[in-house]
Structures are given as C-alpha cells and as structure tokens.
Amino acid sequence: MRRAAIHGLAFLGLMLPVGAEAQTATNLVALQGLATVSVLQATPEGRAALDANLTVTGDIQFGTQKQPHLLPLDQQRQLALRDAFITDGNATELADGLGSRLGAIYQDKARYADYKTFSNVTQSVADLLGYTNNITKSDSNSGKYFFANGTTDGKNPVSEAAKGIFAARGGVPDVFGKAYDRPGGSKGADAFGNSRPFQTLPQLYAYRGDDYFKHASHSLDWLHGPSQNLTDSPSYPSGHTTYGYTESVVLALLVPERYQQMIVRAAEYGNNRIVLGAHYAMDVLGGRTVALHALAHLLANDPAYVGQIRKNPAVIAEMSRQTNDAVAISDYRAALEAARNDLAMVLKDACGDTVAACAADDTSRFKDAAANEAFYATTQTYGLPVVHQNTANTVEDVGKLAPEAGYLLTAAFPSVSLAEANAILTQTQGPGGGFLDDGSAFGVYSRLNLYAAAGKAAALAASRRPQQQTTR
C-alpha cells in the first residue's frame, strides 16, 4: 500500500461528513450520467484512464506538471488555500473574475464577515444564487456516497431506481479506492470509499498560508481538519467544482461582458482543488459536467428543475445560513433577468460608467486573453485518454443530443438564436471519448468548451448590435 510523503506539517482534527438526502428525479439523471466512472475498471481503456487520473492529479498537485497558471505557482497555491472556503451565499470569492473594477465593486458589497454571516449585492441576486445552488449542489452531493459505497449517506440504502443505475451498467462503487490501493474502510482510506488524492498519492505537497479570512492556515487544515475534514468524505464528484462552475456561470450570465473570464475563473477554482490535494482530475470534470447540465435545464425552465420550493443541502460542511432558507423560482429566465438588471444598476452607479466600459477596464490576472485560453485548455480534458471509442474523433450534434444546452449562451447573448448557440457549442466542443462522454445527453456536457463558445457567441452578438454606444 502507498504511503504519502507529506512535505509540511499536519494539523489534525475531526469534522463529521454530511450525508445526502434521498435522490430526487434530477439527482437520478445526474447519477446516471456520472455512473460511467463505475465501470472503468472493467476495460483496458478504463483502467488506463484511471492510471492517468492519478498521475495527472499528482503531477499538478506536486507542481511537476507545468500548467500555464494565471499566477506563479506559489501564488496559485495560496489562492487554492483561500478557495477552499466556499462562499456559496454570495459568490464573492469568484467575483474577481469580473475584473479589477467590477470585481472590487461586487466584493465590497458581497462580503463574508465570518463562516456564517454574509451580505449580498441585491436580494434578486441572492435568490438566484440560492435556488441555483440548491439544484446543482443536490445533484452533485447525491453522487458522493452513491459512488463510494452505494448509499445515500454512508449507511442508508439508495432507492430502487438508483440501485438500477449500477445494475444496468455492471458498475461498482469505490472505483478510486480499488484502483489506488485504498479500498473503503482500509487503513488510511476513506471509511466509505473513493479515497481522495491526499490519501492515495505517493507524495503530497503541503504548505502554509492564509485562508479566506486572512487567518494563518495550512493546506492540511482543509484536508484532515480542523478547517475541513475530508478524511471520510468521498471524492467523486467535486462539490467545490460544481459550486465554482455554478456561481461563475451565473455571474457570467449576469455580466455577459465578462463571460469568458468567469469561465476561466470556474476552471481555475476547480483546478485549485487538485492543487490543494482534495480532488482528482476526474472529480473536477464530473463536478463541471453536473453544474453545466443542471444550469442548462434551469435556463430552459425545465419543470423538473424550476417551480419548486427547495432547501439547500450542505456541500461537505455547512458554511452559510441564508442559502439554507427556502427559495422558490417558477421562471428561471425571468429571475435571471431581474437579477441582471438590479446588478447592472449597482455596478454602473459605483463605477460611474457603463458596465461594458468598466468590464473592459481590467488589470487583473484575467486581462490577457491568450493566457486565459491557454490555461482553460489544460482543464478541458486534463489530457486523460479516450475511454469511449464511439465518441472519439467525432463531432456530436449538441442541438440533437441536448438542445437545452444552447441556453447557456442565449441567456447571455439574446440576439443569438438557440439553433445558432447549439451550432456554436457543436463547433467548439472539446475532444471526444472521455470517461463521461458515452454518447448520452448528459455526457455531451463534458465536451462543452464554454470559453471558446462564449467568444464566438459574443462576436456574433456584437455583429448584430447597433453601432451606437451601449448604455448598459
């Protein structure tokens, strides 16, 4: 069995994992799509992907893989430490993707005073974030114990419908634990299964720094505790990444002038979970896919996703109060439009110019489009090998497989039609055949390259815009 060589000092503590509730209809859709991981050990291609997953994760975590980060590696590690705290109540940690001027305005109004006390920019933005988080977190959290040991919370059985997901594929739980010599419950492993990288890697880079609240911290504080104890919290999929993409895309839709930069911030946030040692590349890809899939269905006003009064489940350890309050949205597009108008007024008033002009005035790490593109590209597939030959070297028609996906663009660029948006998503999609890309409507979301697609959609929208200066 592997023993990790940890470079740094450990601070140990205990925090009990929070279990998921019984699976909802939307949870079952996400579980079905994520379940491709459960059969990876059954084929040579799947086993090769699992091997690459551990190698790539270790190389990124230890710094031997030279990713084109937007910050020097030491600074990126410090950001990963700050990013470990989830600002799910107001998205403020992600709002630096709005640029140096707009990001500063947003973060000045949306603050966390402590772990549970926070403010929001406007109530409409707060409601939109709360409802959206509710949906995507629930889908992501439902997979944690399901893929670890086939339960809802580590001990209680899943529904018959959920059991059928494994049975139909011949899938098994605890794929990472079995593949990486850390089966659930064994020494040094997650008690339930799917042990995390800090439990399976042969070496781990650990370091000191400040946390989100500028308190002295250590990377191991956010793995073993006391800040967050992930020792018995199954790895797949990444809840942090689901949150990062969920709220980054919401901010992109609220401020379309910063769409591409917000997608880069989402990718950076997910990648920082690898940097910290909390997640594998596959976890991050799974978390991203869950978020994009659910967001598209929300934007389509799919009845399974809207028109409900929902409570917000915790990610791992609950970090906010307000998003656990009941939130109801019957028309998601209308709620988005209201929040966008309210936020635009706040930003314009504080900036003293149009949102577009202030969005362009940026001296942040996101100011270089070439650097943004280069970094995002490394996270599209993480270079993991092909698992599904049927989708490798093919172009999947997004409009036919997942026609609602186009709303991820049209909601930001309304002059672009749904058919045009899906054509753009099809044209810009990433490489096929990945472990999630099995030819299904869910799997195609793993191929979406929203960074490239947003660039094309914005250009098309700009070509149709009147020549006069925008007043937004």
Coordinates of C-alpha atoms in Angstrom, one line a residue:
M1 CA 0.0 0.0 0.0
R2 CA 1.2 3.5 -0.7
R3 CA 2.3 5.9 2.0
A4 CA 2.2 9.6 1.1
A5 CA 5.4 11.6 1.7
I6 CA 3.9 14.8 3.0
H7 CA 6.0 17.9 2.6
G8 CA 4.9 20.1 5.5
L9 CA 3.3 19.9 9.0
A10 CA -0.1 18.4 9.7
F11 CA -2.8 19.8 12.0
L12 CA -5.4 17.2 12.7
G13 CA -9.0 17.5 13.8
L14 CA -12.4 16.0 13.2
M15 CA -15.5 17.0 11.4
L16 CA -18.2 14.6 10.5
P17 CA -19.3 14.3 6.9
V18 CA -22.8 15.4 6.0
G19 CA -24.9 12.9 4.2
A20 CA -27.1 13.5 1.1
E21 CA -30.9 13.2 1.2
A22 CA -32.8 10.6 -0.8
Q23 CA -32.4 11.0 -4.5
T24 CA -34.7 13.3 -6.4
A25 CA -35.6 12.9 -10.1
T26 CA -32.9 15.4 -11.1
N27 CA -30.4 13.6 -8.9
L28 CA -31.1 10.3 -10.7
V29 CA -30.4 12.0 -14.0
A30 CA -27.0 13.2 -12.7
L31 CA -26.2 9.8 -11.2
Q32 CA -26.9 8.1 -14.4
G33 CA -24.6 10.4 -16.3
L34 CA -21.8 10.2 -13.7
A35 CA -22.0 6.5 -13.5
T36 CA -19.6 5.9 -16.4
V37 CA -16.9 6.0 -13.7
S38 CA -18.3 2.9 -12.1
V39 CA -17.3 0.6 -15.0
L40 CA -13.8 2.0 -15.7
Q41 CA -12.0 -1.0 -14.1
A42 CA -13.8 -3.4 -16.5
T43 CA -11.9 -2.4 -19.7
P44 CA -8.3 -1.7 -20.6
E45 CA -9.2 1.8 -21.7
G46 CA -10.9 2.5 -18.4
R47 CA -8.0 1.2 -16.4
A48 CA -5.6 3.3 -18.4
A49 CA -7.8 6.4 -17.7
L50 CA -7.8 5.6 -14.0
D51 CA -4.0 5.3 -14.1
A52 CA -3.7 8.6 -15.9
N53 CA -6.1 10.3 -13.5
L54 CA -3.8 9.5 -10.5
T55 CA -0.7 10.5 -12.4
V56 CA -2.1 13.8 -13.8
T57 CA -3.5 14.7 -10.4
G58 CA -0.2 14.0 -8.6
D59 CA 1.8 16.0 -11.2
I60 CA -0.5 19.0 -10.8
Q61 CA -0.6 18.8 -7.1
F62 CA 3.1 18.5 -6.6
G63 CA 3.9 21.0 -9.3
T64 CA 5.8 18.7 -11.6
Q65 CA 3.3 19.4 -14.4
K66 CA 3.9 22.9 -15.6
Q67 CA 0.4 24.2 -16.1
P68 CA 0.1 27.7 -17.5
H69 CA -1.5 29.1 -14.3
L70 CA -2.5 32.8 -14.3
L71 CA -0.3 33.3 -11.3
P72 CA 3.1 32.0 -10.3
L73 CA 2.8 28.5 -8.8
D74 CA 3.4 29.7 -5.2
Q75 CA 0.7 32.4 -5.5
Q76 CA -1.6 29.9 -7.2
R77 CA -1.2 27.6 -4.2
Q78 CA -2.1 30.4 -1.9
L79 CA -5.2 31.1 -3.9
A80 CA -6.1 27.4 -3.7
L81 CA -5.9 27.7 0.1
R82 CA -8.3 30.7 0.0
D83 CA -10.6 29.0 -2.5
A84 CA -11.1 26.1 0.0
F85 CA -13.7 28.1 1.7
I86 CA -16.9 28.1 -0.3
T87 CA -18.6 31.5 -0.5
D88 CA -21.8 29.9 -1.7
G89 CA -24.1 32.5 -0.2
N90 CA -22.9 35.3 -2.5
A91 CA -20.2 34.1 -4.9
T92 CA -17.8 36.7 -3.7
E93 CA -14.6 34.6 -3.9
L94 CA -15.3 34.0 -7.6
A95 CA -16.2 37.6 -8.4
D96 CA -12.6 38.6 -9.1
G97 CA -13.3 37.1 -12.5
L98 CA -15.4 40.2 -13.1
G99 CA -12.2 42.2 -13.4
S100 CA -10.4 44.6 -11.3
R101 CA -13.1 47.3 -11.4
L102 CA -16.3 45.4 -11.4
G103 CA -14.9 42.6 -9.2
A104 CA -13.9 45.2 -6.5
I105 CA -17.4 46.7 -6.5
Y106 CA -19.1 43.3 -6.2
Q107 CA -16.8 42.1 -3.5
D108 CA -17.2 45.3 -1.5
K109 CA -20.9 44.7 -1.3
A110 CA -20.9 40.9 -1.1
R111 CA -18.9 40.0 2.0
Y112 CA -18.4 37.2 4.5
A113 CA -17.8 38.6 8.0
D114 CA -17.3 35.0 9.3
Y115 CA -18.1 31.5 8.3
K116 CA -21.9 32.0 8.5
T117 CA -22.5 35.7 8.2
F118 CA -22.6 37.3 4.8
S119 CA -24.1 40.1 2.7
N120 CA -25.3 40.1 -0.9
V121 CA -25.3 42.7 -3.7
T122 CA -29.1 42.6 -4.1
Q123 CA -31.9 40.4 -3.0
S124 CA -32.6 39.3 -6.5
V125 CA -29.0 38.1 -6.9
A126 CA -29.2 36.3 -3.5
D127 CA -32.4 34.5 -4.5
L128 CA -31.0 33.4 -7.9
L129 CA -27.8 32.1 -6.3
G130 CA -29.7 30.3 -3.5
Y131 CA -32.0 28.5 -5.8
T132 CA -29.4 27.6 -8.4
N133 CA -27.0 26.3 -5.7
N134 CA -29.8 24.2 -4.3
I135 CA -30.3 22.4 -7.6
T136 CA -26.7 21.9 -8.6
K137 CA -25.4 21.0 -5.1
S138 CA -28.1 18.5 -4.7
D139 CA -27.2 16.7 -7.9
S140 CA -23.5 16.8 -7.1
N141 CA -23.9 15.7 -3.4
S142 CA -26.1 12.8 -4.4
G143 CA -23.1 11.2 -6.0
K144 CA -20.7 11.3 -3.1
Y145 CA -21.8 8.3 -1.1
F146 CA -23.6 6.6 -4.0
F147 CA -20.3 6.2 -5.9
A148 CA -18.4 5.4 -2.7
N149 CA -20.5 2.6 -1.2
G150 CA -23.9 2.7 -2.9
T151 CA -25.7 4.5 -0.2
T152 CA -27.2 8.0 0.4
D153 CA -25.1 8.9 3.4
G154 CA -22.6 6.1 4.0
K155 CA -25.1 3.7 5.6
N156 CA -28.7 4.2 4.3
P157 CA -29.7 2.4 1.1
V158 CA -30.5 4.3 -2.1
S159 CA -33.8 3.9 -3.9
E160 CA -34.5 1.0 -6.2
A161 CA -34.2 3.4 -9.2
A162 CA -30.7 4.4 -8.1
K163 CA -29.7 0.7 -7.5
G164 CA -30.7 0.1 -11.1
I165 CA -28.0 2.5 -12.3
F166 CA -25.2 0.2 -11.2
A167 CA -27.1 -2.9 -12.2
A168 CA -27.7 -1.7 -15.8
R169 CA -24.0 -1.0 -16.4
G170 CA -22.5 -3.7 -14.3
G171 CA -20.9 -0.9 -12.3
V172 CA -19.4 -1.0 -8.9
P173 CA -18.8 1.6 -6.2
D174 CA -15.4 2.7 -4.7
V175 CA -13.6 2.7 -8.1
F176 CA -10.9 5.1 -7.0
G177 CA -10.3 3.2 -3.7
K178 CA -9.9 -0.1 -5.5
A179 CA -7.8 1.3 -8.3
Y180 CA -5.4 3.2 -6.0
D181 CA -4.9 0.5 -3.3
R182 CA -7.1 2.3 -0.7
P183 CA -10.4 0.3 -0.6
G184 CA -13.1 1.9 1.6
G185 CA -12.5 1.2 5.3
S186 CA -8.9 0.1 4.9
K187 CA -6.1 1.7 6.8
G188 CA -5.5 5.2 5.6
A189 CA -8.6 5.2 3.4
D190 CA -11.9 6.9 3.4
A191 CA -14.2 4.9 5.6
F192 CA -16.9 4.8 2.9
G193 CA -14.9 4.6 -0.3
N194 CA -13.4 6.7 -3.1
S195 CA -10.5 8.0 -1.1
R196 CA -9.1 11.4 -2.1
P197 CA -5.7 12.2 -3.6
F198 CA -4.2 13.2 -0.2
Q199 CA -4.9 9.6 0.8
T200 CA -3.7 7.8 -2.3
L201 CA -0.9 9.8 -3.8
P202 CA 2.7 8.6 -3.1
Q203 CA 3.7 12.2 -2.2
L204 CA 1.8 15.4 -1.3
Y205 CA 2.9 19.0 -1.4
A206 CA 1.7 20.6 1.8
Y207 CA 2.2 24.3 2.6
R208 CA 1.3 27.2 4.9
G209 CA -0.6 30.3 4.0
D210 CA -3.6 32.4 4.9
D211 CA -7.2 31.2 4.5
Y212 CA -10.1 33.2 3.0
F213 CA -10.4 35.2 6.2
K214 CA -6.6 36.0 6.2
H215 CA -6.0 33.8 9.2
A216 CA -2.9 31.7 9.4
S217 CA -3.7 28.3 7.9
H218 CA -2.2 25.2 6.3
S219 CA -3.2 23.2 3.3
L220 CA -3.7 20.1 5.6
D221 CA -6.1 22.0 7.7
W222 CA -8.5 21.8 4.7
L223 CA -7.9 18.1 4.2
H224 CA -7.5 16.5 7.6
G225 CA -9.1 19.4 9.6
P226 CA -9.8 21.4 11.7
S227 CA -10.9 23.8 9.0
Q228 CA -12.5 21.0 6.9
N229 CA -12.0 17.3 7.4
L230 CA -12.3 15.3 4.2
T231 CA -10.8 12.1 5.5
D232 CA -14.1 10.3 5.3
S233 CA -15.7 12.4 2.7
P234 CA -15.8 10.5 -0.7
S235 CA -14.1 12.2 -3.6
Y236 CA -16.4 11.9 -6.7
P237 CA -17.7 14.2 -8.0
S238 CA -16.1 17.5 -6.8
G239 CA -18.7 19.6 -4.9
H240 CA -16.4 22.6 -4.8
T241 CA -16.1 22.4 -8.6
T242 CA -19.8 22.2 -9.0
Y243 CA -20.2 25.3 -6.9
G244 CA -17.3 27.0 -8.8
Y245 CA -18.9 26.4 -12.2
T246 CA -22.4 27.1 -11.0
E247 CA -21.8 30.5 -9.5
S248 CA -19.2 31.5 -12.1
V249 CA -21.6 30.8 -14.9
V250 CA -24.4 32.7 -13.1
L251 CA -22.0 35.7 -12.8
A252 CA -21.2 35.2 -16.5
L253 CA -24.9 35.4 -17.3
L254 CA -25.4 38.4 -15.1
V255 CA -22.4 40.2 -16.6
P256 CA -22.0 38.8 -20.2
E257 CA -19.2 41.2 -20.9
R258 CA -17.1 39.0 -18.6
Y259 CA -18.4 35.6 -19.7
Q260 CA -15.1 34.2 -20.9
Q261 CA -13.2 35.4 -17.9
M262 CA -15.8 33.9 -15.5
I263 CA -15.4 30.5 -17.2
V264 CA -11.7 30.8 -16.7
R265 CA -12.3 31.6 -13.0
A266 CA -14.5 28.5 -12.8
A267 CA -11.8 26.3 -14.3
E268 CA -9.2 27.8 -12.0
Y269 CA -11.4 27.2 -9.0
G270 CA -11.9 23.5 -9.9
N271 CA -8.2 23.1 -10.7
N272 CA -7.3 24.6 -7.3
R273 CA -8.9 21.6 -5.7
I274 CA -6.3 19.4 -7.5
V275 CA -3.6 21.9 -6.4
L276 CA -4.7 21.5 -2.8
G277 CA -4.7 17.7 -2.9
A278 CA -8.5 17.4 -2.3
H279 CA -9.6 16.1 -5.7
Y280 CA -8.7 14.1 -8.8
A281 CA -9.0 15.4 -12.4
M282 CA -12.0 13.1 -12.9
D283 CA -13.7 14.6 -9.8
V284 CA -13.3 18.1 -11.3
L285 CA -14.6 17.0 -14.7
G286 CA -17.6 15.4 -13.1
G287 CA -18.3 18.5 -11.0
R288 CA -18.1 20.7 -14.0
T289 CA -20.4 18.5 -16.0
V290 CA -23.1 18.3 -13.3
A291 CA -23.1 22.1 -13.0
L292 CA -23.4 22.8 -16.7
H293 CA -26.1 20.2 -17.2
A294 CA -28.3 21.5 -14.4
L295 CA -27.8 25.1 -15.3
A296 CA -28.9 24.5 -18.9
H297 CA -32.1 22.8 -17.7
L298 CA -32.8 25.7 -15.3
L299 CA -32.3 28.1 -18.1
A300 CA -34.7 26.0 -20.2
N301 CA -37.3 26.3 -17.4
D302 CA -37.5 22.5 -17.3
P303 CA -40.3 21.7 -14.9
A304 CA -38.1 19.2 -13.0
Y305 CA -35.8 22.0 -12.1
V306 CA -38.0 25.0 -11.5
G307 CA -41.3 25.8 -9.8
Q308 CA -40.3 24.2 -6.6
I309 CA -39.6 25.4 -3.0
R310 CA -36.2 23.9 -2.3
K311 CA -33.9 23.8 0.6
N312 CA -30.2 24.0 0.0
P313 CA -28.1 21.0 1.2
A314 CA -24.6 21.5 2.6
V315 CA -21.6 20.7 0.4
I316 CA -19.3 18.9 3.0
A317 CA -19.6 21.2 6.0
E318 CA -22.3 23.8 6.0
M319 CA -20.7 27.3 5.6
S320 CA -23.7 29.6 5.4
R321 CA -27.2 30.1 6.7
Q322 CA -29.0 32.1 4.1
T323 CA -28.8 29.6 1.3
N324 CA -30.5 27.0 3.5
D325 CA -33.6 29.1 3.6
A326 CA -36.5 28.1 1.4
V327 CA -36.2 29.6 -2.1
A328 CA -38.8 29.4 -4.9
I329 CA -38.3 30.3 -8.6
S330 CA -41.0 29.4 -11.1
D331 CA -39.5 31.2 -14.1
Y332 CA -35.7 31.0 -14.0
R333 CA -35.1 33.2 -17.0
A334 CA -37.2 36.0 -15.5
A335 CA -35.4 35.7 -12.2
L336 CA -32.1 35.9 -14.1
E337 CA -33.2 39.0 -16.0
A338 CA -34.3 40.7 -12.8
A339 CA -31.1 40.0 -11.1
R340 CA -29.1 41.1 -14.1
N341 CA -30.9 44.5 -14.2
D342 CA -30.5 45.0 -10.5
L343 CA -26.8 44.1 -10.5
A344 CA -26.2 46.4 -13.6
M345 CA -27.7 49.4 -11.7
V346 CA -25.4 48.7 -8.7
L347 CA -22.3 48.3 -10.9
K348 CA -23.0 51.3 -13.0
D349 CA -23.7 53.5 -10.0
A350 CA -20.5 52.5 -8.3
C351 CA -18.3 52.5 -11.4
G352 CA -19.6 55.8 -12.9
D353 CA -19.7 54.4 -16.4
T354 CA -21.4 51.7 -18.4
V355 CA -21.0 48.1 -17.3
A356 CA -19.3 47.4 -20.6
A357 CA -16.7 50.1 -20.2
C358 CA -16.0 49.1 -16.6
A359 CA -15.7 45.4 -17.6
A360 CA -13.1 46.3 -20.2
D361 CA -11.0 48.3 -17.6
D362 CA -9.2 45.3 -16.1
T363 CA -5.7 45.0 -14.7
S364 CA -6.3 41.6 -13.0
R365 CA -4.8 38.2 -13.8
F366 CA -7.6 37.7 -16.3
K367 CA -6.6 40.6 -18.5
D368 CA -4.6 38.5 -21.0
A369 CA -7.0 36.6 -23.4
A370 CA -4.2 34.3 -24.7
A371 CA -3.2 33.3 -21.2
N372 CA -6.8 32.7 -20.3
E373 CA -7.3 30.5 -23.3
A374 CA -4.1 28.6 -22.6
F375 CA -5.0 27.8 -19.0
Y376 CA -8.5 26.9 -19.8
A377 CA -7.4 24.5 -22.5
T378 CA -5.4 22.4 -20.0
T379 CA -8.5 21.8 -17.9
Q380 CA -10.9 20.7 -20.8
T381 CA -9.9 17.0 -20.5
Y382 CA -6.7 17.2 -18.4
G383 CA -5.2 15.0 -21.1
L384 CA -6.9 11.9 -19.9
P385 CA -7.0 9.1 -22.5
V386 CA -10.0 8.0 -24.6
V387 CA -12.4 5.6 -22.9
H388 CA -15.4 5.6 -25.3
Q389 CA -14.3 4.9 -28.8
N390 CA -17.8 5.6 -30.2
T391 CA -17.4 9.3 -29.5
A392 CA -13.7 9.7 -30.0
N393 CA -12.7 11.6 -33.1
T394 CA -16.3 12.5 -33.8
V395 CA -18.4 15.7 -33.6
E396 CA -21.5 15.3 -31.5
D397 CA -24.5 17.4 -32.5
V398 CA -25.3 19.3 -29.3
G399 CA -28.6 20.5 -30.7
K400 CA -29.8 16.9 -31.2
L401 CA -28.4 15.4 -28.0
A402 CA -29.0 18.3 -25.6
P403 CA -30.9 21.1 -27.3
E404 CA -31.3 23.0 -23.9
A405 CA -27.5 23.4 -23.8
G406 CA -27.8 26.4 -26.1
Y407 CA -29.5 28.4 -23.4
L408 CA -26.1 28.7 -21.7
L409 CA -25.2 31.1 -24.5
T410 CA -28.6 32.7 -25.5
A411 CA -29.3 33.7 -21.9
A412 CA -26.2 36.0 -22.1
F413 CA -26.4 36.9 -25.8
P414 CA -30.1 37.1 -26.6
S415 CA -29.6 38.1 -30.3
V416 CA -28.1 34.6 -30.8
S417 CA -30.8 32.0 -31.6
L418 CA -31.0 28.7 -29.8
A419 CA -30.1 26.9 -33.0
E420 CA -27.1 29.2 -33.6
A421 CA -26.0 28.7 -30.0
N422 CA -26.1 24.9 -30.3
A423 CA -24.3 25.1 -33.6
I424 CA -21.5 27.1 -31.8
L425 CA -21.4 24.6 -29.0
T426 CA -21.1 21.8 -31.5
Q427 CA -18.3 23.7 -33.4
T428 CA -16.3 24.5 -30.3
Q429 CA -16.7 21.3 -28.4
G430 CA -13.6 19.7 -26.8
P431 CA -12.1 16.3 -27.7
G432 CA -14.5 13.3 -27.5
G433 CA -14.3 9.9 -25.9
G434 CA -13.6 11.0 -22.4
F435 CA -14.7 8.8 -19.4
L436 CA -18.0 10.8 -19.2
D437 CA -18.6 11.2 -23.0
D438 CA -20.5 8.0 -23.7
G439 CA -22.8 9.5 -26.3
S440 CA -25.6 10.4 -23.9
A441 CA -27.3 13.8 -23.4
F442 CA -25.5 14.2 -20.1
G443 CA -22.1 13.1 -21.5
V444 CA -22.0 15.7 -24.2
Y445 CA -21.9 18.4 -21.5
S446 CA -18.5 17.1 -20.6
R447 CA -17.3 18.2 -24.0
L448 CA -18.7 21.7 -23.9
N449 CA -16.0 24.4 -24.2
L450 CA -17.8 27.4 -22.9
Y451 CA -14.7 29.6 -23.1
A452 CA -14.4 29.1 -26.9
A453 CA -18.2 29.1 -27.4
A454 CA -18.8 32.3 -25.5
G455 CA -16.1 34.1 -27.6
K456 CA -17.9 33.1 -30.8
A457 CA -21.4 33.9 -29.4
A458 CA -20.2 37.3 -28.2
A459 CA -18.7 38.1 -31.6
L460 CA -21.9 37.1 -33.4
A461 CA -24.0 39.2 -31.0
A462 CA -21.6 42.2 -31.4
S463 CA -22.0 42.0 -35.2
R464 CA -25.7 42.5 -34.8
R465 CA -25.6 45.3 -32.2
P466 CA -26.4 48.8 -33.3
Q467 CA -23.2 50.9 -33.7
Q468 CA -24.1 53.4 -31.0
Q469 CA -22.6 53.1 -27.6
T470 CA -24.3 50.7 -25.2
T471 CA -25.9 52.3 -22.1
R472 CA -26.0 49.1 -20.1

